[in-house]
PDB file of C-alpha atoms in Angstrom:
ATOM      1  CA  UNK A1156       0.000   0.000   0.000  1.00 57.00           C
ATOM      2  CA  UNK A1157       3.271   2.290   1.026  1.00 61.00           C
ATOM      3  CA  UNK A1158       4.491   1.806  -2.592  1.00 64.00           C
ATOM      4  CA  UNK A1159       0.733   2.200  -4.213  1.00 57.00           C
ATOM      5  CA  UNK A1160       0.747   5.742  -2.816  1.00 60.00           C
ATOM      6  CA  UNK A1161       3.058   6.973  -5.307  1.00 62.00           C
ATOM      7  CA  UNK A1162       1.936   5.749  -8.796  1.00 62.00           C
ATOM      8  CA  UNK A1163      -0.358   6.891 -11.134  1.00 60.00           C
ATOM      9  CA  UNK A1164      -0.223  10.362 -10.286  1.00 58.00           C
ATOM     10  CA  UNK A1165      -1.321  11.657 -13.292  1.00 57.00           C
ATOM     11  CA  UNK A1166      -3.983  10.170 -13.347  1.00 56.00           C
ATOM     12  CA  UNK A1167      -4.791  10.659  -9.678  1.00 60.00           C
ATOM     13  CA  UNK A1168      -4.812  14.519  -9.437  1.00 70.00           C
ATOM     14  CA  UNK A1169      -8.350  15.335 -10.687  1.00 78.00           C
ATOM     15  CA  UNK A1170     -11.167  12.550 -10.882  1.00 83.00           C
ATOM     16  CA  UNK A1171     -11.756  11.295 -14.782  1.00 88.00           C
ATOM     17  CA  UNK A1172     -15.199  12.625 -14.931  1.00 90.00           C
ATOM     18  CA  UNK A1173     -15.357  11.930 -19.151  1.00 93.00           C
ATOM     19  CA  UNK A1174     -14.586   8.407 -18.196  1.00 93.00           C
ATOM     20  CA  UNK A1175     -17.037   8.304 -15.233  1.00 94.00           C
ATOM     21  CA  UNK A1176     -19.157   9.681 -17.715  1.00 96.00           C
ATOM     22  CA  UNK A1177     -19.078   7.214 -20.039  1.00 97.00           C
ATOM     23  CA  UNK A1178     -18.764   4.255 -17.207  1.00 96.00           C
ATOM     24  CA  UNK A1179     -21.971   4.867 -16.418  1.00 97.00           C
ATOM     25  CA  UNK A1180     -23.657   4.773 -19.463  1.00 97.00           C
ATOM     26  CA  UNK A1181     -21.963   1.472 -20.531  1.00 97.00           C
ATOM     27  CA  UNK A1182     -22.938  -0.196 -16.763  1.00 96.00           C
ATOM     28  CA  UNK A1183     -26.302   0.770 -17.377  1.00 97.00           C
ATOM     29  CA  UNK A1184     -26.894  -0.611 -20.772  1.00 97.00           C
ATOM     30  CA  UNK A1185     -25.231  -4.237 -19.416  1.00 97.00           C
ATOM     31  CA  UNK A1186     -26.794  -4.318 -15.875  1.00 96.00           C
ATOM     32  CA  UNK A1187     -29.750  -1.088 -15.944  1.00 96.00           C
ATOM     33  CA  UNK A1188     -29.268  -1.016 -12.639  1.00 95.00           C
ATOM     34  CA  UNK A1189     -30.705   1.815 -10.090  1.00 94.00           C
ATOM     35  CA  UNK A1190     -28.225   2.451  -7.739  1.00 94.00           C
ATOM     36  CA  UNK A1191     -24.612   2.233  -8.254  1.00 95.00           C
ATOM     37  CA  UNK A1192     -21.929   2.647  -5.932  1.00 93.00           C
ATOM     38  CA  UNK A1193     -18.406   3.086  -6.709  1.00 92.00           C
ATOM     39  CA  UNK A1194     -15.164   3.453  -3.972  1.00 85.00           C
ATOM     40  CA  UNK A1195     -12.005   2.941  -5.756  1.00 79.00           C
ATOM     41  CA  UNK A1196     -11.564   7.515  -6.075  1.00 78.00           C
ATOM     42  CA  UNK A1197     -12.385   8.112  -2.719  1.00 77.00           C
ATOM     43  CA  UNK A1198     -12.729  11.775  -3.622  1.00 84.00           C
ATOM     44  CA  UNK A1199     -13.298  14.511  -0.677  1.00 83.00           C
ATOM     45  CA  UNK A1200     -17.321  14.735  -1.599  1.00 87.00           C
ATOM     46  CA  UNK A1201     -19.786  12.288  -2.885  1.00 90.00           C
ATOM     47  CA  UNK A1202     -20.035  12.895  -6.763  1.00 92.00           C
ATOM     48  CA  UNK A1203     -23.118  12.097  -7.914  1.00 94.00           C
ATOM     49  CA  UNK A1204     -24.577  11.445 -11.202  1.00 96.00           C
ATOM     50  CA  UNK A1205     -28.097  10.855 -12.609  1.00 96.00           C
ATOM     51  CA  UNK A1206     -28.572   8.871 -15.647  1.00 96.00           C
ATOM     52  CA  UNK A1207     -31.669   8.288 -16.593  1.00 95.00           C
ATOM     53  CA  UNK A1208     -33.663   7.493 -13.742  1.00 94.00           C
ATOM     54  CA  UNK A1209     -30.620   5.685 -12.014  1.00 95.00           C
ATOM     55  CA  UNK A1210     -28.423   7.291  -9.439  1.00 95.00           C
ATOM     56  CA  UNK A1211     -24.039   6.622  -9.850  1.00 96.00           C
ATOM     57  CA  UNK A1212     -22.322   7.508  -6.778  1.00 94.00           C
ATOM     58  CA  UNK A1213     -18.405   7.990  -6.266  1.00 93.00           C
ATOM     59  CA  UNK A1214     -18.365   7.680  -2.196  1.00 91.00           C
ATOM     60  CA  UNK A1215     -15.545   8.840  -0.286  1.00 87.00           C
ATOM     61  CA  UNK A1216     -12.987   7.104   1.497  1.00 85.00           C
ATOM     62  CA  UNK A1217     -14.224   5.349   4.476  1.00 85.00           C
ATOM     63  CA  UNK A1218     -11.204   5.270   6.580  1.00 85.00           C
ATOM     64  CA  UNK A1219      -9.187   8.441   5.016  1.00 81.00           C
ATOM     65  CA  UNK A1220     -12.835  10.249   6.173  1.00 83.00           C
ATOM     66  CA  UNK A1221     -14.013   8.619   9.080  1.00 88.00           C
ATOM     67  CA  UNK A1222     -17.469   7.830   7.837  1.00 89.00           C
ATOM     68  CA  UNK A1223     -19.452   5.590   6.571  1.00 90.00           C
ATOM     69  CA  UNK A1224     -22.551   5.199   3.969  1.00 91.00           C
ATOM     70  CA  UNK A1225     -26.121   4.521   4.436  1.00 93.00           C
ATOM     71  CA  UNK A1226     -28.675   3.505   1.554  1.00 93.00           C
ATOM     72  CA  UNK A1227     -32.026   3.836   3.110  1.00 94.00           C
ATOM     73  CA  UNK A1228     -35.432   2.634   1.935  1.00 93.00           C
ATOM     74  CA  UNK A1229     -35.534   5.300  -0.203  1.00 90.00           C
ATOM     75  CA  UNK A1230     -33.024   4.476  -2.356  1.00 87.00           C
ATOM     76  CA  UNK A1231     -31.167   7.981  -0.969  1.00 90.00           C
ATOM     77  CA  UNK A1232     -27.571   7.376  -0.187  1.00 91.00           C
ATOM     78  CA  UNK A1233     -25.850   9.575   2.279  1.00 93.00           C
ATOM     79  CA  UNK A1234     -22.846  10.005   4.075  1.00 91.00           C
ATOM     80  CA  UNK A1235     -21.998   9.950   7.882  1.00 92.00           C
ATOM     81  CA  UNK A1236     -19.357  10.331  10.568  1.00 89.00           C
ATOM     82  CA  UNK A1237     -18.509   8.257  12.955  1.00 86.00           C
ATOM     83  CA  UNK A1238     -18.949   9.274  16.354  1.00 73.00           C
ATOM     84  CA  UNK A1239     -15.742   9.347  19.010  1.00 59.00           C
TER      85      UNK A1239
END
């Protein structure tokens, strides 16, 4: 994990929102699903994208931000802290 930290930096500086883009579209068309969850970025923020009437989520990282996800009955995903 030591060594991980240090390669692909390029790539790691801003999120690859064309590719997300276009991730999502392709996952839809193979699975249509309505909810999905992605945690490899682990940006600062949940990003959030609607595509049709499905919902793609980039969660942050659970450790690196001390919280954790909920996905209610809803289908509404949010993010929350856990308590000291």
């Amino acid at each position: 994990e030591k060594n991980l930290k240090t390669t692909n930096q390029v790539n790691r500086k801003a999120f690859p929102e064309t590719e997300w883009e276009k991730f999502i579209e392709q996952t839809h068309l193979s699975f249509q699903y309505d909810i999905l969850l992605i945690g490899h970025f682990h940006p600062d923020k949940v990003i959030l994208n609607q595509y049709k009437k499905s919902s793609a989520i980039v969660v942050p990282g659970w450790l690196s931000h001390q919280s954790y996800g909920i996905l209610n009955k809803q289908g509404e995903f949010s993010i929350h802290r856990y308590s000291a």
